[in-house]
């Protein structure tokens, strides 16, 4: 019997996870060799940690939570520690999570000083009657539920601070520094398929450098930056959020799979390389379907990404041609 014929819940059912750490434009050689190694190692550790959860019989929800928490804890990516700064010089964080079996979802927007926004999004899903909480209300909910807070210094990185100075120098409302090769959408995300055949997706971000106070991107918006439905697929996105919101990227990919019978790769390609490109939106997605197919699709020169497929093959990549 081949892998695809093994049913969910049976021994040998496909276990799959994919993660991203953002999409964007970067030249080879832009990083030091050491930094590139560290980035790849961080991606590999996160994807393997998520996969270990699946192998131990854990749920896809636990697997994506684990992987995203590790990426949030890394200073390399624009999520929690190492998040970008808004125009006021603050880190305002967005995150969301969704479970494909129940279609339950949780999200937080514009929260400050939360060590792991993805854990807060998950608590909103499991411990509140709501899907999304924002700002002060979300922070009070976090306090009431014992989430860990950190002071501003925990989130600070010199690299992100310098990005803000460049954006300020460019003037106006510039959030998108198309002139600078180091502009990456370094949001993090994960999608997974567990032994029960359940899908889940999670996304966490600091948003975009120099964003206005109170700006919310696609990452915490269910259907834009994150979506999971066992009948189609699980998707986590990264890119220029305003476009991803308007194109309802994550839901559109799932809807194409569900209603048109498109395979995952074709649906992702249509949305990322056609729909978004026509609108002028840069970025990418990771996705997995109930059969264990993976899509890592981006319209930028590169995307930080990693996956473990149903055969256990581990893949880690940054540039477009790997
Ligand atoms: N999508 C995120 C946002 O617009 C940015 C990113 O992917 O890095 O907030």
PDB file of C-alpha atoms and ligand atoms in Angstrom:
ATOM      1  CA  UNK A   1       0.000   0.000   0.000  1.00  0.00           C
ATOM      2  CA  UNK A   2       1.446   3.371  -0.826  1.00  0.00           C
ATOM      3  CA  UNK A   3       1.512   6.315   1.559  1.00  0.00           C
ATOM      4  CA  UNK A   4      -1.461   8.101   0.007  1.00  0.00           C
ATOM      5  CA  UNK A   5      -3.727   5.052   0.463  1.00  0.00           C
ATOM      6  CA  UNK A   6      -3.168   4.880   4.215  1.00  0.00           C
ATOM      7  CA  UNK A   7      -6.130   6.458   5.949  1.00  0.00           C
ATOM      8  CA  UNK A   8      -5.977   9.069   8.693  1.00  0.00           C
ATOM      9  CA  UNK A   9      -5.835   7.415  12.086  1.00  0.00           C
ATOM     10  CA  UNK A  10      -4.108   4.275  10.752  1.00  0.00           C
ATOM     11  CA  UNK A  11      -0.461   3.591  11.489  1.00  0.00           C
ATOM     12  CA  UNK A  12       1.630   5.169   8.765  1.00  0.00           C
ATOM     13  CA  UNK A  13      -0.861   7.972   8.024  1.00  0.00           C
ATOM     14  CA  UNK A  14       0.986  10.937   6.527  1.00  0.00           C
ATOM     15  CA  UNK A  15       2.499  13.418   8.977  1.00  0.00           C
ATOM     16  CA  UNK A  16       3.430  16.668   7.298  1.00  0.00           C
ATOM     17  CA  UNK A  17       4.582  20.107   8.400  1.00  0.00           C
ATOM     18  CA  UNK A  18       5.777  23.224   6.595  1.00  0.00           C
ATOM     19  CA  UNK A  19       6.957  26.525   8.024  1.00  0.00           C
ATOM     20  CA  UNK A  20       7.965  29.945   6.711  1.00  0.00           C
ATOM     21  CA  UNK A  21       9.959  32.857   8.049  1.00  0.00           C
ATOM     22  CA  UNK A  22       8.896  35.397   5.443  1.00  0.00           C
ATOM     23  CA  UNK A  23       9.290  36.091   1.728  1.00  0.00           C
ATOM     24  CA  UNK A  24      11.208  38.825  -0.048  1.00  0.00           C
ATOM     25  CA  UNK A  25      14.093  40.100  -2.076  1.00  0.00           C
ATOM     26  CA  UNK A  26      17.570  39.186  -1.114  1.00  0.00           C
ATOM     27  CA  UNK A  27      20.753  38.673  -3.031  1.00  0.00           C
ATOM     28  CA  UNK A  28      22.900  35.622  -2.419  1.00  0.00           C
ATOM     29  CA  UNK A  29      25.879  36.700  -0.351  1.00  0.00           C
ATOM     30  CA  UNK A  30      23.832  39.415   1.378  1.00  0.00           C
ATOM     31  CA  UNK A  31      24.253  37.600   4.680  1.00  0.00           C
ATOM     32  CA  UNK A  32      27.488  36.463   6.227  1.00  0.00           C
ATOM     33  CA  UNK A  33      28.016  32.730   5.854  1.00  0.00           C
ATOM     34  CA  UNK A  34      27.484  32.363   9.591  1.00  0.00           C
ATOM     35  CA  UNK A  35      24.184  34.273   9.563  1.00  0.00           C
ATOM     36  CA  UNK A  36      22.892  32.156   6.688  1.00  0.00           C
ATOM     37  CA  UNK A  37      23.861  28.990   8.550  1.00  0.00           C
ATOM     38  CA  UNK A  38      22.141  30.250  11.692  1.00  0.00           C
ATOM     39  CA  UNK A  39      18.990  31.105   9.754  1.00  0.00           C
ATOM     40  CA  UNK A  40      18.874  27.672   8.142  1.00  0.00           C
ATOM     41  CA  UNK A  41      19.536  25.974  11.455  1.00  0.00           C
ATOM     42  CA  UNK A  42      16.724  27.906  13.132  1.00  0.00           C
ATOM     43  CA  UNK A  43      14.301  26.933  10.365  1.00  0.00           C
ATOM     44  CA  UNK A  44      15.376  23.301  10.586  1.00  0.00           C
ATOM     45  CA  UNK A  45      15.045  23.201  14.378  1.00  0.00           C
ATOM     46  CA  UNK A  46      11.560  24.716  14.219  1.00  0.00           C
ATOM     47  CA  UNK A  47      10.282  22.365  11.521  1.00  0.00           C
ATOM     48  CA  UNK A  48      11.770  19.305  13.261  1.00  0.00           C
ATOM     49  CA  UNK A  49      10.302  20.364  16.612  1.00  0.00           C
ATOM     50  CA  UNK A  50       6.862  20.653  15.001  1.00  0.00           C
ATOM     51  CA  UNK A  51       7.330  17.308  13.269  1.00  0.00           C
ATOM     52  CA  UNK A  52       8.359  15.677  16.558  1.00  0.00           C
ATOM     53  CA  UNK A  53       4.999  16.719  18.009  1.00  0.00           C
ATOM     54  CA  UNK A  54       3.250  14.934  15.121  1.00  0.00           C
ATOM     55  CA  UNK A  55       5.409  11.817  15.496  1.00  0.00           C
ATOM     56  CA  UNK A  56       4.560  11.628  19.186  1.00  0.00           C
ATOM     57  CA  UNK A  57       0.887  11.534  18.218  1.00  0.00           C
ATOM     58  CA  UNK A  58       0.293  15.218  18.907  1.00  0.00           C
ATOM     59  CA  UNK A  59      -2.259  17.277  17.011  1.00  0.00           C
ATOM     60  CA  UNK A  60      -1.520  19.518  14.053  1.00  0.00           C
ATOM     61  CA  UNK A  61      -2.630  22.395  16.291  1.00  0.00           C
ATOM     62  CA  UNK A  62       0.092  21.533  18.805  1.00  0.00           C
ATOM     63  CA  UNK A  63       2.645  21.088  16.011  1.00  0.00           C
ATOM     64  CA  UNK A  64       2.049  24.517  14.432  1.00  0.00           C
ATOM     65  CA  UNK A  65       1.971  26.120  17.885  1.00  0.00           C
ATOM     66  CA  UNK A  66       5.336  24.565  18.740  1.00  0.00           C
ATOM     67  CA  UNK A  67       7.014  25.577  15.472  1.00  0.00           C
ATOM     68  CA  UNK A  68       5.698  29.146  15.534  1.00  0.00           C
ATOM     69  CA  UNK A  69       6.615  29.599  19.201  1.00  0.00           C
ATOM     70  CA  UNK A  70      10.230  28.703  18.385  1.00  0.00           C
ATOM     71  CA  UNK A  71      10.296  31.119  15.451  1.00  0.00           C
ATOM     72  CA  UNK A  72       8.795  33.846  17.642  1.00  0.00           C
ATOM     73  CA  UNK A  73      11.592  33.237  20.158  1.00  0.00           C
ATOM     74  CA  UNK A  74      14.265  33.683  17.473  1.00  0.00           C
ATOM     75  CA  UNK A  75      15.554  37.247  16.915  1.00  0.00           C
ATOM     76  CA  UNK A  76      15.963  36.541  13.180  1.00  0.00           C
ATOM     77  CA  UNK A  77      12.318  36.771  12.235  1.00  0.00           C
ATOM     78  CA  UNK A  78       9.741  39.512  12.374  1.00  0.00           C
ATOM     79  CA  UNK A  79       7.568  37.975  15.071  1.00  0.00           C
ATOM     80  CA  UNK A  80       7.711  38.614  18.830  1.00  0.00           C
ATOM     81  CA  UNK A  81      11.465  38.838  19.650  1.00  0.00           C
ATOM     82  CA  UNK A  82      13.027  40.647  16.680  1.00  0.00           C
ATOM     83  CA  UNK A  83       9.748  42.138  15.459  1.00  0.00           C
ATOM     84  CA  UNK A  84       9.823  45.253  13.302  1.00  0.00           C
ATOM     85  CA  UNK A  85       9.077  48.696  14.773  1.00  0.00           C
ATOM     86  CA  UNK A  86       6.032  50.766  13.956  1.00  0.00           C
ATOM     87  CA  UNK A  87       6.217  54.509  13.243  1.00  0.00           C
ATOM     88  CA  UNK A  88       6.147  55.258  16.985  1.00  0.00           C
ATOM     89  CA  UNK A  89       9.162  52.988  17.566  1.00  0.00           C
ATOM     90  CA  UNK A  90       7.028  50.274  19.220  1.00  0.00           C
ATOM     91  CA  UNK A  91       6.596  46.569  18.488  1.00  0.00           C
ATOM     92  CA  UNK A  92       2.928  45.857  17.839  1.00  0.00           C
ATOM     93  CA  UNK A  93       2.277  42.183  17.268  1.00  0.00           C
ATOM     94  CA  UNK A  94      -0.387  40.256  15.330  1.00  0.00           C
ATOM     95  CA  UNK A  95      -1.036  36.490  15.313  1.00  0.00           C
ATOM     96  CA  UNK A  96      -3.685  33.933  14.444  1.00  0.00           C
ATOM     97  CA  UNK A  97      -4.296  30.196  14.541  1.00  0.00           C
ATOM     98  CA  UNK A  98      -6.962  27.920  13.037  1.00  0.00           C
ATOM     99  CA  UNK A  99      -7.964  24.289  13.339  1.00  0.00           C
ATOM    100  CA  UNK A 100      -9.190  22.541  10.198  1.00  0.00           C
ATOM    101  CA  UNK A 101     -11.451  19.965  11.883  1.00  0.00           C
ATOM    102  CA  UNK A 102     -13.652  22.371  13.841  1.00  0.00           C
ATOM    103  CA  UNK A 103     -13.008  25.593  11.897  1.00  0.00           C
ATOM    104  CA  UNK A 104     -12.302  27.176  15.257  1.00  0.00           C
ATOM    105  CA  UNK A 105      -9.906  30.084  15.167  1.00  0.00           C
ATOM    106  CA  UNK A 106      -8.247  32.630  17.417  1.00  0.00           C
ATOM    107  CA  UNK A 107      -6.421  35.870  16.683  1.00  0.00           C
ATOM    108  CA  UNK A 108      -4.840  38.874  18.349  1.00  0.00           C
ATOM    109  CA  UNK A 109      -3.985  42.201  16.753  1.00  0.00           C
ATOM    110  CA  UNK A 110      -1.796  45.134  17.779  1.00  0.00           C
ATOM    111  CA  UNK A 111      -0.700  43.628  21.091  1.00  0.00           C
ATOM    112  CA  UNK A 112       2.421  44.752  22.914  1.00  0.00           C
ATOM    113  CA  UNK A 113       4.881  43.025  25.228  1.00  0.00           C
ATOM    114  CA  UNK A 114       3.389  39.543  24.810  1.00  0.00           C
ATOM    115  CA  UNK A 115       6.251  37.046  24.635  1.00  0.00           C
ATOM    116  CA  UNK A 116       4.382  34.605  22.391  1.00  0.00           C
ATOM    117  CA  UNK A 117       1.414  36.129  20.580  1.00  0.00           C
ATOM    118  CA  UNK A 118       0.596  32.747  19.005  1.00  0.00           C
ATOM    119  CA  UNK A 119      -0.082  31.319  22.480  1.00  0.00           C
ATOM    120  CA  UNK A 120      -2.405  34.234  23.145  1.00  0.00           C
ATOM    121  CA  UNK A 121      -4.222  33.702  19.832  1.00  0.00           C
ATOM    122  CA  UNK A 122      -4.671  30.074  20.799  1.00  0.00           C
ATOM    123  CA  UNK A 123      -6.091  31.056  24.208  1.00  0.00           C
ATOM    124  CA  UNK A 124      -8.542  33.392  22.486  1.00  0.00           C
ATOM    125  CA  UNK A 125      -9.646  30.385  20.430  1.00  0.00           C
ATOM    126  CA  UNK A 126      -9.949  27.964  23.329  1.00  0.00           C
ATOM    127  CA  UNK A 127     -10.843  30.191  26.294  1.00  0.00           C
ATOM    128  CA  UNK A 128     -13.030  32.975  24.946  1.00  0.00           C
ATOM    129  CA  UNK A 129     -16.275  33.262  23.056  1.00  0.00           C
ATOM    130  CA  UNK A 130     -14.507  35.357  20.421  1.00  0.00           C
ATOM    131  CA  UNK A 131     -12.242  34.917  17.428  1.00  0.00           C
ATOM    132  CA  UNK A 132     -10.180  38.113  17.622  1.00  0.00           C
ATOM    133  CA  UNK A 133      -9.102  40.402  20.436  1.00  0.00           C
ATOM    134  CA  UNK A 134      -7.015  43.520  19.951  1.00  0.00           C
ATOM    135  CA  UNK A 135      -4.837  46.000  21.798  1.00  0.00           C
ATOM    136  CA  UNK A 136      -5.534  46.693  25.480  1.00  0.00           C
ATOM    137  CA  UNK A 137      -8.398  44.220  25.624  1.00  0.00           C
ATOM    138  CA  UNK A 138      -6.219  41.424  24.294  1.00  0.00           C
ATOM    139  CA  UNK A 139      -3.476  42.340  26.773  1.00  0.00           C
ATOM    140  CA  UNK A 140      -5.907  42.260  29.686  1.00  0.00           C
ATOM    141  CA  UNK A 141      -7.129  38.851  28.492  1.00  0.00           C
ATOM    142  CA  UNK A 142      -3.471  37.744  28.366  1.00  0.00           C
ATOM    143  CA  UNK A 143      -2.910  38.889  31.950  1.00  0.00           C
ATOM    144  CA  UNK A 144      -6.088  37.166  33.133  1.00  0.00           C
ATOM    145  CA  UNK A 145      -4.899  33.931  31.529  1.00  0.00           C
ATOM    146  CA  UNK A 146      -1.326  34.043  32.814  1.00  0.00           C
ATOM    147  CA  UNK A 147       0.434  34.659  29.491  1.00  0.00           C
ATOM    148  CA  UNK A 148       4.059  35.735  29.743  1.00  0.00           C
ATOM    149  CA  UNK A 149       4.877  39.433  29.257  1.00  0.00           C
ATOM    150  CA  UNK A 150       8.317  40.898  28.448  1.00  0.00           C
ATOM    151  CA  UNK A 151       9.637  44.441  28.607  1.00  0.00           C
ATOM    152  CA  UNK A 152      10.407  46.392  25.420  1.00  0.00           C
ATOM    153  CA  UNK A 153      14.096  45.438  25.528  1.00  0.00           C
ATOM    154  CA  UNK A 154      13.277  41.762  24.962  1.00  0.00           C
ATOM    155  CA  UNK A 155      11.836  42.520  21.514  1.00  0.00           C
ATOM    156  CA  UNK A 156      14.547  44.984  20.442  1.00  0.00           C
ATOM    157  CA  UNK A 157      17.088  44.206  17.714  1.00  0.00           C
ATOM    158  CA  UNK A 158      19.457  46.776  16.272  1.00  0.00           C
ATOM    159  CA  UNK A 159      18.808  45.479  12.755  1.00  0.00           C
ATOM    160  CA  UNK A 160      15.066  46.235  12.960  1.00  0.00           C
ATOM    161  CA  UNK A 161      15.733  49.580  14.610  1.00  0.00           C
ATOM    162  CA  UNK A 162      17.972  50.564  11.701  1.00  0.00           C
ATOM    163  CA  UNK A 163      15.245  49.478   9.265  1.00  0.00           C
ATOM    164  CA  UNK A 164      12.911  51.933  10.986  1.00  0.00           C
ATOM    165  CA  UNK A 165      15.484  54.728  10.705  1.00  0.00           C
ATOM    166  CA  UNK A 166      15.803  54.037   6.957  1.00  0.00           C
ATOM    167  CA  UNK A 167      12.041  54.079   6.524  1.00  0.00           C
ATOM    168  CA  UNK A 168      11.784  57.340   8.484  1.00  0.00           C
ATOM    169  CA  UNK A 169      14.525  58.878   6.359  1.00  0.00           C
ATOM    170  CA  UNK A 170      12.588  57.897   3.226  1.00  0.00           C
ATOM    171  CA  UNK A 171       9.747  60.004   4.649  1.00  0.00           C
ATOM    172  CA  UNK A 172       5.966  59.891   4.716  1.00  0.00           C
ATOM    173  CA  UNK A 173       4.015  56.739   5.243  1.00  0.00           C
ATOM    174  CA  UNK A 174       6.678  54.464   3.795  1.00  0.00           C
ATOM    175  CA  UNK A 175       6.176  50.970   5.080  1.00  0.00           C
ATOM    176  CA  UNK A 176       7.483  49.216   2.025  1.00  0.00           C
ATOM    177  CA  UNK A 177      11.121  49.908   1.276  1.00  0.00           C
ATOM    178  CA  UNK A 178      11.299  48.625  -2.262  1.00  0.00           C
ATOM    179  CA  UNK A 179      14.646  50.349  -2.751  1.00  0.00           C
ATOM    180  CA  UNK A 180      16.387  48.356  -0.048  1.00  0.00           C
ATOM    181  CA  UNK A 181      17.429  44.775  -0.780  1.00  0.00           C
ATOM    182  CA  UNK A 182      17.144  43.813   2.878  1.00  0.00           C
ATOM    183  CA  UNK A 183      13.386  44.323   2.907  1.00  0.00           C
ATOM    184  CA  UNK A 184      11.927  40.985   3.770  1.00  0.00           C
ATOM    185  CA  UNK A 185       8.510  40.132   4.985  1.00  0.00           C
ATOM    186  CA  UNK A 186       9.854  38.114   7.884  1.00  0.00           C
ATOM    187  CA  UNK A 187       6.548  37.021   9.332  1.00  0.00           C
ATOM    188  CA  UNK A 188       6.532  33.416  10.552  1.00  0.00           C
ATOM    189  CA  UNK A 189       3.989  30.669  10.043  1.00  0.00           C
ATOM    190  CA  UNK A 190       3.334  26.945  10.054  1.00  0.00           C
ATOM    191  CA  UNK A 191       0.852  24.472   8.579  1.00  0.00           C
ATOM    192  CA  UNK A 192       0.546  20.810   9.509  1.00  0.00           C
ATOM    193  CA  UNK A 193      -1.332  17.541   8.937  1.00  0.00           C
ATOM    194  CA  UNK A 194      -1.546  15.108  11.850  1.00  0.00           C
ATOM    195  CA  UNK A 195      -2.139  11.356  12.119  1.00  0.00           C
ATOM    196  CA  UNK A 196      -5.877  11.916  12.576  1.00  0.00           C
ATOM    197  CA  UNK A 197      -6.021  13.711   9.227  1.00  0.00           C
ATOM    198  CA  UNK A 198      -6.549  17.102  10.876  1.00  0.00           C
ATOM    199  CA  UNK A 199      -5.053  20.285   9.454  1.00  0.00           C
ATOM    200  CA  UNK A 200      -3.985  23.444  11.294  1.00  0.00           C
ATOM    201  CA  UNK A 201      -2.366  26.767  10.411  1.00  0.00           C
ATOM    202  CA  UNK A 202      -0.697  29.506  12.467  1.00  0.00           C
ATOM    203  CA  UNK A 203       0.888  32.864  11.643  1.00  0.00           C
ATOM    204  CA  UNK A 204       2.667  35.490  13.768  1.00  0.00           C
ATOM    205  CA  UNK A 205       4.189  38.863  12.872  1.00  0.00           C
ATOM    206  CA  UNK A 206       5.327  42.309  13.900  1.00  0.00           C
ATOM    207  CA  UNK A 207       3.719  43.610  10.696  1.00  0.00           C
ATOM    208  CA  UNK A 208       5.582  46.093   8.517  1.00  0.00           C
ATOM    209  CA  UNK A 209       8.354  48.509   9.453  1.00  0.00           C
ATOM    210  CA  UNK A 210       7.115  52.070  10.042  1.00  0.00           C
ATOM    211  CA  UNK A 211       3.466  50.992   9.913  1.00  0.00           C
ATOM    212  CA  UNK A 212       1.042  53.426  11.455  1.00  0.00           C
ATOM    213  CA  UNK A 213       0.122  52.901  15.084  1.00  0.00           C
ATOM    214  CA  UNK A 214      -2.923  50.608  15.044  1.00  0.00           C
ATOM    215  CA  UNK A 215      -2.287  49.237  11.532  1.00  0.00           C
ATOM    216  CA  UNK A 216      -3.329  45.594  11.283  1.00  0.00           C
ATOM    217  CA  UNK A 217      -2.045  43.399   8.462  1.00  0.00           C
ATOM    218  CA  UNK A 218      -3.230  40.093   7.027  1.00  0.00           C
ATOM    219  CA  UNK A 219      -1.517  37.803   9.533  1.00  0.00           C
ATOM    220  CA  UNK A 220      -4.206  37.906  12.257  1.00  0.00           C
ATOM    221  CA  UNK A 221      -7.076  37.981   9.770  1.00  0.00           C
ATOM    222  CA  UNK A 222      -8.691  34.597   9.335  1.00  0.00           C
ATOM    223  CA  UNK A 223      -9.043  33.999   5.610  1.00  0.00           C
ATOM    224  CA  UNK A 224      -6.290  36.460   4.648  1.00  0.00           C
ATOM    225  CA  UNK A 225      -3.069  35.390   6.394  1.00  0.00           C
ATOM    226  CA  UNK A 226      -4.283  32.135   7.930  1.00  0.00           C
ATOM    227  CA  UNK A 227      -6.893  29.497   7.103  1.00  0.00           C
ATOM    228  CA  UNK A 228      -7.410  25.784   7.762  1.00  0.00           C
ATOM    229  CA  UNK A 229     -10.262  23.529   6.711  1.00  0.00           C
ATOM    230  CA  UNK A 230     -10.002  19.728   6.626  1.00  0.00           C
ATOM    231  CA  UNK A 231     -12.085  19.737   3.444  1.00  0.00           C
ATOM    232  CA  UNK A 232      -9.440  21.633   1.494  1.00  0.00           C
ATOM    233  CA  UNK A 233      -6.122  22.762   3.006  1.00  0.00           C
ATOM    234  CA  UNK A 234      -4.259  24.799   5.615  1.00  0.00           C
ATOM    235  CA  UNK A 235      -2.488  28.010   4.583  1.00  0.00           C
ATOM    236  CA  UNK A 236      -0.175  30.546   6.256  1.00  0.00           C
ATOM    237  CA  UNK A 237       0.879  33.645   4.326  1.00  0.00           C
ATOM    238  CA  UNK A 238       3.608  36.274   4.349  1.00  0.00           C
ATOM    239  CA  UNK A 239       3.851  39.404   2.271  1.00  0.00           C
ATOM    240  CA  UNK A 240       2.468  42.880   1.787  1.00  0.00           C
ATOM    241  CA  UNK A 241      -0.529  42.490   4.059  1.00  0.00           C
ATOM    242  CA  UNK A 242      -2.796  45.088   2.487  1.00  0.00           C
ATOM    243  CA  UNK A 243      -2.861  43.057  -0.736  1.00  0.00           C
ATOM    244  CA  UNK A 244      -3.278  39.753   1.091  1.00  0.00           C
ATOM    245  CA  UNK A 245      -6.304  41.122   2.925  1.00  0.00           C
ATOM    246  CA  UNK A 246      -7.906  42.412  -0.254  1.00  0.00           C
ATOM    247  CA  UNK A 247      -7.274  39.117  -2.069  1.00  0.00           C
ATOM    248  CA  UNK A 248      -8.353  36.996   0.962  1.00  0.00           C
ATOM    249  CA  UNK A 249      -5.372  34.872   0.020  1.00  0.00           C
ATOM    250  CA  UNK A 250      -5.557  31.962   2.470  1.00  0.00           C
ATOM    251  CA  UNK A 251      -9.283  31.402   2.059  1.00  0.00           C
ATOM    252  CA  UNK A 252      -9.151  31.831  -1.691  1.00  0.00           C
ATOM    253  CA  UNK A 253      -6.597  29.027  -2.015  1.00  0.00           C
ATOM    254  CA  UNK A 254      -8.718  26.736   0.179  1.00  0.00           C
ATOM    255  CA  UNK A 255     -11.913  27.674  -1.677  1.00  0.00           C
ATOM    256  CA  UNK A 256     -10.342  26.868  -5.039  1.00  0.00           C
ATOM    257  CA  UNK A 257      -9.290  23.448  -3.723  1.00  0.00           C
ATOM    258  CA  UNK A 258     -12.704  22.798  -2.188  1.00  0.00           C
ATOM    259  CA  UNK A 259     -15.020  24.084  -4.900  1.00  0.00           C
ATOM    260  CA  UNK A 260     -13.122  23.774  -8.167  1.00  0.00           C
ATOM    261  CA  UNK A 261     -11.227  20.561  -7.455  1.00  0.00           C
ATOM    262  CA  UNK A 262      -7.942  22.335  -8.248  1.00  0.00           C
ATOM    263  CA  UNK A 263      -4.938  20.602  -6.759  1.00  0.00           C
ATOM    264  CA  UNK A 264      -3.107  22.465  -4.023  1.00  0.00           C
ATOM    265  CA  UNK A 265      -0.162  23.541  -6.169  1.00  0.00           C
ATOM    266  CA  UNK A 266      -2.402  24.907  -8.929  1.00  0.00           C
ATOM    267  CA  UNK A 267      -4.642  26.774  -6.480  1.00  0.00           C
ATOM    268  CA  UNK A 268      -1.644  28.340  -4.717  1.00  0.00           C
ATOM    269  CA  UNK A 269      -0.063  29.259  -8.044  1.00  0.00           C
ATOM    270  CA  UNK A 270      -3.243  30.939  -9.291  1.00  0.00           C
ATOM    271  CA  UNK A 271      -3.581  33.082  -6.192  1.00  0.00           C
ATOM    272  CA  UNK A 272       0.078  33.925  -5.519  1.00  0.00           C
ATOM    273  CA  UNK A 273       1.473  34.133  -9.030  1.00  0.00           C
ATOM    274  CA  UNK A 274      -1.596  35.409 -10.892  1.00  0.00           C
ATOM    275  CA  UNK A 275      -4.124  37.132  -8.648  1.00  0.00           C
ATOM    276  CA  UNK A 276      -1.619  38.829  -6.318  1.00  0.00           C
ATOM    277  CA  UNK A 277       0.835  39.686  -9.075  1.00  0.00           C
ATOM    278  CA  UNK A 278      -1.940  41.371 -11.086  1.00  0.00           C
ATOM    279  CA  UNK A 279      -2.807  43.457  -8.017  1.00  0.00           C
ATOM    280  CA  UNK A 280       0.858  44.280  -7.291  1.00  0.00           C
ATOM    281  CA  UNK A 281       1.110  42.250  -4.071  1.00  0.00           C
ATOM    282  CA  UNK A 282       4.431  40.623  -3.133  1.00  0.00           C
ATOM    283  CA  UNK A 283       4.814  37.601  -0.901  1.00  0.00           C
ATOM    284  CA  UNK A 284       4.135  33.922  -0.571  1.00  0.00           C
ATOM    285  CA  UNK A 285       2.344  31.117   1.214  1.00  0.00           C
ATOM    286  CA  UNK A 286       2.890  27.697   2.659  1.00  0.00           C
ATOM    287  CA  UNK A 287       0.084  25.143   2.469  1.00  0.00           C
ATOM    288  CA  UNK A 288      -0.684  21.486   3.088  1.00  0.00           C
ATOM    289  CA  UNK A 289      -3.730  19.396   2.117  1.00  0.00           C
ATOM    290  CA  UNK A 290      -5.318  16.280   3.682  1.00  0.00           C
ATOM    291  CA  UNK A 291      -3.345  13.975   1.347  1.00  0.00           C
ATOM    292  CA  UNK A 292      -0.105  15.487   2.617  1.00  0.00           C
ATOM    293  CA  UNK A 293       0.726  17.549  -0.471  1.00  0.00           C
ATOM    294  CA  UNK A 294       2.783  20.644   0.310  1.00  0.00           C
ATOM    295  CA  UNK A 295       2.873  23.980  -1.539  1.00  0.00           C
ATOM    296  CA  UNK A 296       5.630  26.524  -0.870  1.00  0.00           C
ATOM    297  CA  UNK A 297       4.686  29.242  -3.342  1.00  0.00           C
ATOM    298  CA  UNK A 298       6.041  32.791  -3.585  1.00  0.00           C
ATOM    299  CA  UNK A 299       6.242  35.588  -6.125  1.00  0.00           C
ATOM    300  CA  UNK A 300       9.370  37.110  -4.568  1.00  0.00           C
ATOM    301  CA  UNK A 301      12.949  36.002  -5.278  1.00  0.00           C
ATOM    302  CA  UNK A 302      13.059  34.010  -2.048  1.00  0.00           C
ATOM    303  CA  UNK A 303      11.171  32.790   0.996  1.00  0.00           C
ATOM    304  CA  UNK A 304      12.554  31.383   4.236  1.00  0.00           C
ATOM    305  CA  UNK A 305      10.915  27.977   4.309  1.00  0.00           C
ATOM    306  CA  UNK A 306      11.219  24.416   5.539  1.00  0.00           C
ATOM    307  CA  UNK A 307       9.129  21.279   5.462  1.00  0.00           C
ATOM    308  CA  UNK A 308       9.008  17.624   6.381  1.00  0.00           C
ATOM    309  CA  UNK A 309       6.975  15.666   3.843  1.00  0.00           C
ATOM    310  CA  UNK A 310       4.969  12.464   4.278  1.00  0.00           C
ATOM    311  CA  UNK A 311       8.079  10.347   3.579  1.00  0.00           C
ATOM    312  CA  UNK A 312      10.035  12.170   6.268  1.00  0.00           C
ATOM    313  CA  UNK A 313      12.190  14.176   3.830  1.00  0.00           C
ATOM    314  CA  UNK A 314      13.450  17.383   5.437  1.00  0.00           C
ATOM    315  CA  UNK A 315      13.769  20.444   3.192  1.00  0.00           C
ATOM    316  CA  UNK A 316      15.182  23.838   4.208  1.00  0.00           C
ATOM    317  CA  UNK A 317      15.583  26.707   1.737  1.00  0.00           C
ATOM    318  CA  UNK A 318      15.880  30.482   1.385  1.00  0.00           C
ATOM    319  CA  UNK A 319      16.387  31.360  -2.265  1.00  0.00           C
ATOM    320  CA  UNK A 320      14.060  30.728  -5.178  1.00  0.00           C
ATOM    321  CA  UNK A 321      16.263  28.244  -6.981  1.00  0.00           C
ATOM    322  CA  UNK A 322      16.862  25.718  -4.178  1.00  0.00           C
TER     323      UNK A 322
HETATM  324  N1  LIG B   1       2.107  40.040   6.093  1.00  0.00           N
HETATM  325  C1  LIG B   1       2.709  40.841   7.123  1.00  0.00           C
HETATM  326  C2  LIG B   1       1.929  42.104   7.282  1.00  0.00           C
HETATM  327  O1  LIG B   1       1.569  42.714   6.304  1.00  0.00           O
HETATM  328  C3  LIG B   1       4.138  41.173   6.859  1.00  0.00           C
HETATM  329  C4  LIG B   1       5.030  39.990   6.597  1.00  0.00           C
HETATM  330  O2  LIG B   1       4.592  39.006   5.999  1.00  0.00           O
HETATM  331  O3  LIG B   1       6.209  40.044   6.994  1.00  0.00           O
HETATM  332  O4  LIG B   1       1.731  42.527   8.398  1.00  0.00           O
END
